[in-house]
């Protein structure tokens, strides 16, 4: 049973993919090793002859960097900029992403290939009985403030980790099909409300107003993406019928 699928940059059909079962190892680099073993050929003069190795397990995979000088980056295309750096000489670094892009610096180029890992297993949360654990960031996905937060995060969740954040006017335009009465004041009010709700600034009931929060939208999006407060499947809220949100 295969657990890892490696997709070379040039692969356009399943026939070009490499499949690894738990315990298998896949070398990658400029030349094929002498031994008869799975290998991903990357014919570029800026890539080491034996650049690295992928090790498959049942529920995750690990990456070894055999390069003497180059750091490899493993990106989560679904994680809005989330990535792991694998330093030169690092062996079997565990990769936590179900879908990943391995980026190799090669001269003036950045080369990449993709890795699909098995879906991760999770426990079911608190056992029955007793008091429930208080949520760190209690967000109601049926509220308009969540709609505003989703609109702010949308571009980065859709695979553009360095996309500039939308302006308030652009958020209004994006939300108008599902929130016809939206306006700049309403969007700005919800941004300010989120900053208080997510504890980025003190609430109005406190005497201490705290320091001025520069880059409020950036701070909100950074926090939301870092702690998965908004996920890609939450973007369906941007298409719900008018009148559903509160």
PDB file of N, CA, C and O in Angstrom, residues 35 43 81 142:
ATOM      1  N   UNK A  35      23.282   2.291  -7.366  1.00  0.00           N
ATOM      2  CA  UNK A  35      22.407   1.203  -6.935  1.00  0.00           C
ATOM      3  C   UNK A  35      21.038   1.345  -7.604  1.00  0.00           C
ATOM      4  O   UNK A  35      20.599   2.429  -7.945  1.00  0.00           O
ATOM      5  N   UNK A  43      17.742  17.153 -13.618  1.00  0.00           N
ATOM      6  CA  UNK A  43      18.915  17.456 -14.440  1.00  0.00           C
ATOM      7  C   UNK A  43      19.198  18.957 -14.549  1.00  0.00           C
ATOM      8  O   UNK A  43      18.897  19.602 -15.549  1.00  0.00           O
ATOM      9  N   UNK A  81       1.576  30.574   3.221  1.00  0.00           N
ATOM     10  CA  UNK A  81       2.938  30.955   3.569  1.00  0.00           C
ATOM     11  C   UNK A  81       3.608  30.051   4.580  1.00  0.00           C
ATOM     12  O   UNK A  81       4.803  30.216   4.874  1.00  0.00           O
ATOM     13  N   UNK A 142     -21.160  32.133  11.720  1.00  0.00           N
ATOM     14  CA  UNK A 142     -22.391  32.667  11.181  1.00  0.00           C
ATOM     15  C   UNK A 142     -22.512  34.178  11.296  1.00  0.00           C
ATOM     16  O   UNK A 142     -23.522  34.747  10.898  1.00  0.00           O
TER      17      UNK A 142
END
